[in-house]
Amino acid sequence: MPVLGPGPGARLLRTAARAAAARTALLVLANIASTAAQLALPAVLGRTVDSLTGHDDFVPWLLCCAALVAVYVSTEALSDWTAGVVQARSALLLRRIATRRLLDAGPYGDGATRSGGFAALLLESAAAASAGTNAAVWLGFSAAPAVVSMCALWWTDLWVGAVFTCGLPVAAWCLKTFATDSSRLVTRYLADQSEISQRLTEALGGARTIAASDTAAREQERILRPLPNLRRSSEALWRLQGRTVARSTVLFPLVQIAVIATAGLALAQGRITPGQMLAAAEYAAMGTGLGMSMMFLGQLARARSGAERLSTVTDLEPMRYGPPESPDGHPDVPSPVPSPAPGARVELRGVRVCHAGRQALDGVGLTVEPGRVTALVGRSGAGKSTVTALLGRLLDPDHGDVLLDGVPIARLPKDVLRHQVAFAFERPRLFGQDVAEAVAAAPGVPHRDVVHAARLARAESFIDRLPAGYATPLGDAALSGGEIQRLGLARAFVRPARLLLLDDATSSLDMATEHEIDQALAAGRAGTTRVIVAHRVSSAARADRVVWLENGQVRAVGTHRELWRQAEYRAVFQPAATSAVPGTRGAAG
């Protein structure tokens, strides 16, 4: 893969460069001044030497040398400061772009959305890519000494210029070899590094399971399994750098010696002055200085590789929504708006979903009537969570339609959809400074609504026992799994959504508490359509309608009492079913 050229990585680097255009311009100006001072210094130094040997007034030339040194030092300092700002802001921009694209693509967007893989991309790949603008600027200016040196040497003496020009193809060959090979090796190195980071993050998330099962040694081996590949990539990169430096160490001094020897012969023949010979020696050394170009080329290769890896997230296709509503409540562009009725009517029509390489749903047709409680029942992997994700548009189907009140859900404005639908999950993640913010989940929610939602979720009792009640910081709130689930339920109850999707959201609650929440919800949110993923007989028995899923298809639809007559349906709840009273709405309640 070439360092420069088309591709998603190059596009991402150009986006970062455009965003930092003003500071990049300052960096370019600083480098112009620095490079100009650096290139002018040998010529002025040569004139100073000629003035000394010729008994002319050398003071102006000496002052000019001092001024050039001052300009060079000050502009180098400005360049370093500007480059630091550009790199920091580019890293921030790239991380924001990646995070936004990941959120816009939804939770099923890509394999890189796993916490470990995404964290590695944000920390490592974005950091590498953020150096791309600086590396490109510095690489461009590192070529200026070779061009200017060649022109200065040709101006000094034709033979000196010709000897130097013959050595430039050697430099070009070394740079081309290094650019091609280093880009490939850096890409492989970053991929291995990211894999180790991802595995480590996954292991830290399951630390309790690892400790309980005494599998620490096996996990350590799994985490470090890519380490030999990482070592090979690193060693190959160092060998490449070593070969390139070795070639330049042998070949470039030969070019310098040839230039100096030719300049010495020209001096002996009276074609140039001692000062011109000194300038020629400086320009020869400056023009063959491959070390800085190699370093910047390596940084650019690393930036391109980091950007290529980051583009796996930034190129994710975002979910498309209908046009947003204008402040007066009317859509900016005519678009469908769901009915204002208390409960939503949702439908799946011939839906197929292929997720992670397997058919999650295959031709599912389903209608959820408004104001009713519908339970989704089935064994693990039957497609229950996929159905809830479709109904709330966390996922789009590969084929088929999802409708809310007869309106294709993909045509709804995002703000309308998210106010119509609320979710509660099996393992909710709590966000915010304190418990009240975790329940509110959005700014501007009145505290009375937070308290009412907590009361519906039967969370008020343990919140009152916390050190500062609702104002208790989340880090200071020691919560059990069931208490966290109740806060997740309260977060779903805090706004008057018309469709409530409970994806196994009561699995950590005892059946008595679950029944209390169900009764409170029925009384406090009358008319709301509810879809629940049910693993307990009691949950299915309290539902108005049960949808039995099997292998990604609807096996049967009916009441719990009707379906209970089938042995295979009863087997779905084993061993939980053995403790329940079969076929009654209050079973195991």
XYZ file of C-alpha atoms in Angstrom:
589
model
C 0.000 0.000 0.000
C 1.581 3.338 -0.991
C 1.942 6.034 1.620
C 0.136 8.566 -0.562
C -2.727 7.996 -2.966
C -6.444 7.171 -2.951
C -8.221 5.195 -0.280
C -10.335 5.711 2.860
C -7.242 6.322 4.998
C -6.020 9.107 2.728
C -9.495 10.681 2.712
C -9.575 10.659 6.494
C -6.135 12.294 6.664
C -7.308 14.987 4.238
C -10.374 15.620 6.412
C -8.143 16.152 9.447
C -5.838 18.434 7.430
C -8.751 20.580 6.210
C -10.099 20.919 9.752
C -6.710 22.234 10.905
C -6.175 24.410 7.815
C -5.396 27.651 9.697
C -2.839 26.102 12.024
C -1.441 24.001 9.189
C -0.909 27.226 7.238
C 0.998 28.632 10.225
C 3.055 25.436 10.356
C 3.833 25.786 6.632
C 4.861 29.436 7.033
C 7.082 28.582 9.988
C 8.729 25.811 7.976
C 9.186 28.103 4.978
C 11.038 30.607 7.152
C 13.030 27.881 8.904
C 13.997 26.122 5.661
C 14.886 29.414 3.962
C 17.182 30.352 6.851
C 18.737 26.895 6.855
C 19.396 26.976 3.103
C 20.693 30.548 3.071
C 23.136 29.992 5.919
C 25.817 28.027 3.966
C 25.935 30.702 1.226
C 26.169 33.553 3.745
C 28.750 31.632 5.761
C 30.798 31.153 2.599
C 30.646 34.885 1.867
C 31.784 35.567 5.422
C 34.803 33.307 4.959
C 35.626 34.994 1.637
C 35.388 38.401 3.319
C 37.790 37.304 6.054
C 40.329 35.845 3.619
C 40.006 38.788 1.243
C 40.376 41.401 4.022
C 36.960 42.872 3.214
C 34.417 44.144 5.755
C 33.081 40.880 7.210
C 30.924 42.389 9.986
C 27.707 42.713 7.885
C 28.033 39.107 6.734
C 28.683 37.969 10.308
C 25.581 39.814 11.509
C 23.623 38.245 8.673
C 24.787 34.788 9.868
C 23.617 35.605 13.401
C 20.246 36.819 12.101
C 19.739 33.631 10.071
C 20.560 31.493 13.106
C 18.040 33.488 15.205
C 15.335 33.091 12.541
C 16.035 29.372 12.247
C 15.857 28.745 16.009
C 12.695 30.833 16.575
C 10.789 29.401 13.607
C 11.740 25.840 14.591
C 10.295 26.508 18.059
C 7.114 27.950 16.501
C 6.902 24.949 14.167
C 7.175 22.469 17.050
C 4.486 24.275 19.084
C 2.096 24.520 16.124
C 2.670 20.875 15.226
C 1.758 19.827 18.782
C -1.518 21.770 18.595
C -2.347 20.382 15.136
C -1.701 16.801 16.234
C -3.751 17.122 19.437
C -6.711 18.683 17.647
C -6.514 16.159 14.816
C -6.605 13.283 17.308
C -9.656 14.836 18.994
C -11.389 15.327 15.640
C -10.704 11.788 14.431
C -11.952 10.294 17.700
C -15.114 12.390 17.523
C -15.744 11.349 13.915
C -15.230 7.674 14.755
C -17.474 7.849 17.831
C -20.218 9.719 15.987
C -20.158 7.325 13.021
C -20.286 4.339 15.341
C -23.302 5.751 17.191
C -25.038 6.729 13.944
C -24.552 3.212 12.540
C -26.323 1.656 15.522
C -25.181 -1.070 17.913
C -25.036 -3.707 15.169
C -22.846 -1.622 12.873
C -19.592 -3.564 12.725
C -17.336 -6.067 14.442
C -15.070 -3.187 15.501
C -17.842 -1.964 17.804
C -16.764 -4.465 20.431
C -15.487 -2.403 23.328
C -11.929 -3.675 23.144
C -11.582 -3.224 19.391
C -13.096 0.244 19.394
C -10.993 1.357 22.368
C -7.862 0.202 20.546
C -8.911 2.159 17.456
C -9.520 5.341 19.439
C -6.334 5.108 21.468
C -3.801 3.709 19.002
C -5.010 4.165 15.441
C -6.354 7.691 15.981
C -3.113 8.712 17.714
C -1.082 7.395 14.784
C -3.336 9.038 12.191
C -3.264 12.410 13.970
C 0.427 12.822 13.062
C -0.345 12.655 9.327
C -0.699 16.405 8.675
C 2.562 17.273 10.417
C 4.414 14.385 8.768
C 3.206 15.417 5.295
C 4.293 19.039 5.835
C 7.687 18.083 7.220
C 8.245 15.459 4.521
C 7.520 18.049 1.858
C 9.991 20.509 3.335
C 12.596 17.791 3.863
C 12.796 17.482 0.066
C 13.569 21.210 -0.331
C 17.216 20.934 0.815
C 17.973 18.370 -1.911
C 16.444 20.543 -4.651
C 17.961 23.826 -3.442
C 21.315 22.167 -2.751
C 21.416 20.819 -6.302
C 20.630 24.274 -7.722
C 23.231 25.956 -5.475
C 25.889 23.426 -6.418
C 25.141 23.826 -10.142
C 25.404 27.602 -9.646
C 28.711 27.197 -7.821
C 30.301 24.972 -10.450
C 28.906 22.841 -13.272
C 31.066 19.822 -12.439
C 30.207 19.990 -8.725
C 26.489 20.183 -9.573
C 26.741 17.283 -12.010
C 28.457 15.031 -9.449
C 25.809 15.788 -6.827
C 22.931 15.246 -9.275
C 24.258 11.783 -10.128
C 23.841 10.804 -6.477
C 20.160 11.841 -6.178
C 18.750 8.622 -7.754
C 20.365 6.729 -4.868
C 18.365 8.798 -2.385
C 15.156 8.346 -4.394
C 15.650 4.558 -4.510
C 16.171 4.329 -0.735
C 13.096 6.461 -0.031
C 10.862 4.499 -2.412
C 11.885 1.145 -0.915
C 11.361 2.388 2.616
C 7.956 3.950 1.822
C 6.544 0.808 0.192
C 7.731 -1.706 2.773
C 7.244 0.384 5.914
C 3.580 1.135 5.132
C 2.806 -2.588 4.867
C 4.727 -3.470 8.050
C 3.212 -0.641 10.094
C -0.312 -1.716 9.076
C 0.408 -5.261 10.232
C 1.970 -4.013 13.468
C -1.042 -1.835 14.341
C -3.442 -4.710 13.611
C -1.570 -7.048 15.984
C -1.353 -4.332 18.631
C -5.090 -3.672 18.351
C -5.880 -7.391 18.671
C -3.937 -7.642 21.946
C -5.669 -4.517 23.322
C -9.077 -5.897 22.379
C -8.451 -9.246 24.067
C -7.143 -7.533 27.198
C -10.234 -5.299 27.412
C -12.523 -8.316 27.034
C -10.642 -10.173 29.773
C -10.868 -7.216 32.157
C -14.620 -7.082 31.581
C -14.908 -10.753 32.548
C -12.429 -10.656 35.432
C -14.861 -12.164 37.941
C -15.728 -15.059 35.654
C -12.046 -15.736 35.005
C -11.267 -15.721 38.723
C -14.242 -17.937 39.582
C -13.391 -20.510 36.918
C -9.627 -20.392 37.609
C -8.807 -19.775 33.943
C -6.351 -16.887 34.413
C -3.469 -18.831 32.854
C -5.569 -19.740 29.818
C -6.758 -16.142 29.408
C -3.211 -14.869 29.685
C -2.172 -17.252 26.921
C -5.117 -16.122 24.769
C -4.333 -12.430 25.270
C -0.649 -12.854 24.432
C -1.185 -15.228 21.500
C -0.740 -12.434 18.886
C 2.480 -11.302 20.618
C 4.836 -13.345 18.369
C 3.194 -11.755 15.312
C 3.634 -8.328 16.895
C 7.279 -9.112 17.565
C 7.844 -10.286 13.989
C 6.256 -7.130 12.586
C 8.323 -4.947 14.891
C 11.548 -6.770 14.086
C 10.829 -6.597 10.355
C 10.260 -2.833 10.645
C 13.504 -2.361 12.548
C 15.380 -4.488 9.987
C 13.952 -2.369 7.184
C 15.074 0.807 8.919
C 18.463 -0.737 9.582
C 18.923 -1.711 5.929
C 17.877 1.723 4.727
C 20.165 3.505 7.189
C 23.036 1.164 6.290
C 22.624 1.904 2.594
C 22.444 5.629 3.214
C 25.444 5.468 5.566
C 27.558 3.878 2.840
C 26.245 5.576 -0.294
C 25.599 9.154 0.811
C 29.056 9.815 2.297
C 30.455 8.629 -1.021
C 28.360 11.281 -2.768
C 29.551 13.927 -0.291
C 33.196 12.870 -0.732
C 32.810 13.039 -4.496
C 31.276 16.531 -4.283
C 33.968 17.805 -1.893
C 36.730 16.288 -4.029
C 35.308 17.921 -7.143
C 34.944 21.232 -5.303
C 38.554 20.932 -4.052
C 39.749 20.401 -7.609
C 37.726 23.437 -8.716
C 39.294 25.472 -5.888
C 42.780 24.377 -6.940
C 42.030 25.412 -10.506
C 40.717 28.784 -9.319
C 37.130 28.260 -10.475
C 35.637 28.729 -6.966
C 36.649 30.535 -3.765
C 37.355 28.968 -0.317
C 33.970 30.231 0.880
C 32.216 28.627 -2.057
C 33.944 25.346 -1.300
C 32.735 25.556 2.317
C 29.201 26.280 1.064
C 29.426 23.373 -1.399
C 30.407 20.987 1.391
C 27.473 22.201 3.515
C 24.997 21.919 0.648
C 26.232 18.412 -0.192
C 25.696 17.294 3.409
C 22.321 19.003 3.541
C 21.138 17.565 0.228
C 22.002 13.968 1.088
C 20.581 14.050 4.612
C 18.104 11.165 4.228
C 17.632 10.633 7.943
C 14.946 13.303 8.435
C 13.104 12.298 5.265
C 13.109 8.674 6.428
C 11.724 9.653 9.819
C 8.919 11.757 8.343
C 8.158 9.103 5.745
C 7.874 6.532 8.531
C 5.494 8.829 10.458
C 3.373 9.329 7.356
C 3.255 5.582 6.719
C 2.161 5.002 10.318
C -0.458 7.771 10.009
C -1.846 6.273 6.795
C -2.015 2.808 8.364
C -3.749 4.180 11.464
C -6.234 6.063 9.289
C -6.946 2.915 7.244
C -7.814 1.005 10.420
C -9.872 3.907 11.769
C -11.791 4.087 8.486
C -13.362 0.687 9.269
C -15.513 2.685 11.698
C -15.655 6.100 10.020
C -16.891 4.526 6.773
C -19.810 2.761 8.449
C -23.107 3.563 6.763
C -25.259 5.636 9.157
C -28.921 4.934 9.749
C -31.071 7.286 7.683
C -34.068 8.981 9.242
C -36.901 11.142 8.028
C -36.539 14.958 8.041
C -36.726 16.555 11.509
C -39.700 18.551 12.653
C -39.470 22.327 12.576
C -39.929 24.364 15.796
C -43.612 24.992 14.990
C -44.239 21.234 15.060
C -44.568 20.792 11.297
C -42.024 18.746 9.371
C -39.543 20.767 7.300
C -40.281 18.336 4.453
C -43.581 16.439 4.398
C -42.977 13.208 6.328
C -45.196 10.745 8.161
C -45.878 11.213 11.864
C -47.313 8.403 14.003
C -50.776 8.567 15.493
C -51.030 10.378 18.866
C -52.944 7.422 20.379
C -51.601 6.182 23.778
C -50.299 2.907 22.371
C -48.386 2.242 19.168
C -49.188 -0.402 16.577
C -46.031 -2.015 15.162
C -45.621 -4.550 12.375
C -42.950 -6.714 10.843
C -43.600 -7.755 7.252
C -41.484 -10.502 5.712
C -38.425 -9.484 7.691
C -35.074 -11.170 7.159
C -31.925 -10.330 9.145
C -28.476 -11.807 8.690
C -26.215 -10.888 11.583
C -22.645 -12.002 12.283
C -22.735 -14.474 9.417
C -25.946 -16.292 10.352
C -29.645 -15.926 9.608
C -31.077 -14.322 12.744
C -34.609 -13.891 11.339
C -36.081 -15.518 8.249
C -39.330 -14.179 6.805
C -40.868 -13.023 10.095
C -44.308 -11.445 9.948
C -45.725 -10.046 13.165
C -48.292 -7.464 14.311
C -48.280 -5.956 17.817
C -51.658 -4.412 18.588
C -51.757 -1.016 20.362
C -52.170 -1.008 24.106
C -51.526 -4.737 24.435
C -48.762 -6.672 26.211
C -46.943 -9.038 23.848
C -44.402 -11.560 25.098
C -41.627 -12.928 22.868
C -40.798 -16.493 23.872
C -38.156 -18.879 22.568
C -34.894 -20.583 23.303
C -31.593 -18.747 23.268
C -30.777 -17.664 19.717
C -34.368 -17.862 18.509
C -34.354 -14.157 17.510
C -36.165 -12.461 20.409
C -33.640 -9.657 20.953
C -33.350 -9.147 17.202
C -37.119 -8.583 16.989
C -37.030 -5.973 19.777
C -34.068 -4.265 18.102
C -36.076 -4.054 14.862
C -39.197 -2.745 16.577
C -37.210 0.074 18.189
C -34.952 0.550 15.135
C -31.661 -0.268 16.748
C -31.302 -2.456 13.671
C -32.575 -2.299 10.096
C -33.737 -5.483 8.323
C -31.841 -6.829 5.339
C -35.206 -7.503 3.712
C -38.781 -6.632 4.611
C -40.493 -3.720 6.346
C -41.000 -2.469 9.893
C -43.952 -0.127 10.433
C -45.056 2.050 13.335
C -48.735 2.989 13.098
C -48.592 2.041 9.410
C -45.599 4.320 8.748
C -42.278 2.779 7.650
C -40.103 3.230 10.698
C -37.092 4.290 8.595
C -39.046 7.352 7.398
C -39.661 8.714 10.892
C -37.569 11.645 12.143
C -35.032 10.499 14.704
C -36.347 12.693 17.519
C -39.915 11.502 16.908
C -38.898 7.847 16.889
C -36.841 8.079 20.087
C -39.732 9.772 21.894
C -42.196 7.156 20.675
C -40.090 4.154 21.763
C -38.358 3.341 25.075
C -36.039 0.427 25.846
C -35.011 -1.438 28.977
C -32.252 -4.050 28.787
C -31.032 -7.048 30.724
C -27.726 -5.406 31.670
C -28.339 -1.644 31.529
C -25.402 0.771 31.514
C -25.954 3.752 33.796
C -24.714 7.184 32.744
C -24.652 10.509 34.558
C -23.152 12.166 37.593
C -25.674 10.812 40.070
C -28.664 8.490 40.369
C -31.148 11.164 39.277
C -29.217 11.822 36.051
C -28.942 8.082 35.416
C -32.741 7.761 35.550
C -33.450 10.985 33.629
C -31.035 10.001 30.828
C -31.571 13.442 29.242
C -31.340 17.087 30.331
C -34.451 18.990 31.327
C -36.413 16.097 32.846
C -38.308 17.360 35.941
C -37.297 15.721 39.214
C -40.901 14.736 39.902
C -40.887 12.627 36.711
C -37.680 10.942 37.864
C -39.264 10.109 41.225
C -42.453 8.818 39.572
C -40.458 6.570 37.215
C -38.424 5.201 40.121
C -41.640 4.471 41.968
C -43.052 2.563 38.995
C -39.825 0.526 38.778
C -39.939 -0.165 42.538
C -36.544 1.526 42.864
C -37.560 4.283 45.260
C -37.070 2.136 48.357
C -33.371 1.440 47.833
C -32.659 4.910 46.390
C -33.903 6.450 49.661
C -31.377 4.298 51.537
C -28.429 5.618 49.515
C -26.159 8.183 51.261
C -27.552 11.170 49.355
C -30.671 9.613 47.829
C -31.151 10.687 44.214
C -28.071 12.947 44.465
C -25.758 10.016 45.276
C -22.886 9.846 42.751
C -23.038 6.640 40.731
C -19.499 5.757 41.814
C -20.605 5.824 45.470
C -23.780 3.790 44.938
C -23.135 0.110 45.695
C -25.916 -1.493 43.656
C -26.852 -5.113 43.108
C -27.720 -6.524 39.697
C -31.440 -6.316 40.449
C -31.158 -2.700 41.621
C -29.297 -1.748 38.457
C -32.052 -3.386 36.418
C -34.685 -1.415 38.289
C -32.846 1.842 37.532
C -32.744 0.765 33.884
C -36.501 0.204 33.993
C -37.028 3.598 35.632
C -34.996 5.174 32.813
C -37.405 3.576 30.311
C -40.450 4.737 32.301
C -39.328 8.365 32.768
C -40.864 9.615 29.522
C -44.291 8.820 28.088
C -43.236 6.538 25.236
C -46.017 4.819 23.295
C -44.005 1.626 22.734
C -42.084 0.060 25.611
C -39.579 -2.692 24.727
C -38.317 -4.786 27.643
C -35.475 -7.016 26.455
C -35.174 -9.462 29.360
C -35.163 -6.381 31.573
C -36.441 -8.146 34.723
C -34.220 -11.247 34.709
C -32.413 -10.209 37.918
C -35.627 -9.453 39.823
C -37.562 -11.846 41.985
C -40.994 -12.778 40.689
C -42.822 -10.811 43.369
C -41.018 -7.570 42.454
C -41.543 -8.266 38.765
C -45.273 -8.701 39.393
C -45.410 -5.434 41.377
C -43.696 -3.550 38.558
C -46.095 -5.067 36.041
C -49.127 -4.017 38.111
C -47.740 -0.502 38.688
C -46.958 -0.108 35.020
C -50.415 -1.272 33.977
C -51.974 1.304 36.295
C -49.529 4.174 35.648
C -49.031 3.757 31.899
C -52.431 2.587 30.685
C -52.640 2.154 26.933
C -48.902 1.855 26.360
C -47.925 -0.957 24.017
C -45.456 -3.312 25.679
C -43.253 -5.981 24.111
C -41.309 -8.124 26.573
C -38.703 -10.814 26.052
C -39.981 -13.472 28.456
C -37.892 -16.223 30.011
C -40.290 -16.919 32.895
C -43.635 -18.617 32.753
C -45.044 -15.832 34.906
C -44.065 -13.146 32.389
C -45.579 -15.030 29.474
C -48.721 -15.846 31.451
C -49.409 -12.182 32.247
C -49.088 -11.148 28.587
C -52.148 -10.617 26.407
C -50.466 -12.431 23.544
C -47.413 -14.671 23.142
C -45.231 -14.902 20.045
C -43.250 -18.142 20.048
C -40.024 -17.836 18.046
C -37.881 -20.747 16.921
C -34.800 -20.696 14.656
C -35.494 -17.159 13.502
C -39.114 -17.816 12.558
C -42.512 -17.449 14.218
C -43.487 -20.932 15.393
C -46.891 -19.954 16.803
C -48.908 -17.014 18.130
C -51.588 -17.186 20.803
C -52.308 -16.819 24.488
C -50.069 -18.521 27.001
C -52.915 -20.860 27.985
C -53.395 -21.977 24.381
C -49.695 -22.554 23.712
C -49.141 -24.356 27.012
C -50.959 -27.376 25.645
C -47.916 -28.087 23.451
C -45.102 -29.991 25.107
C -42.451 -28.244 23.000
C -43.676 -24.849 24.183
C -43.544 -25.989 27.803
C -39.997 -27.241 27.221
C -38.901 -23.693 26.349
C -39.293 -22.736 30.023
C -37.515 -25.740 31.540
C -36.396 -25.918 34.263
C -38.306 -22.790 35.283
C -41.616 -24.300 34.211
C -41.437 -27.134 36.716
C -42.047 -24.735 39.575
C -44.959 -22.946 37.918
C -48.637 -23.617 37.759
C -49.123 -24.274 34.042
C -51.623 -22.512 31.897
C -52.799 -19.760 34.239
C -52.265 -16.048 33.896
C -51.029 -15.858 37.461
C -48.653 -18.801 37.174
C -45.498 -18.380 39.197
C -46.455 -14.773 39.760
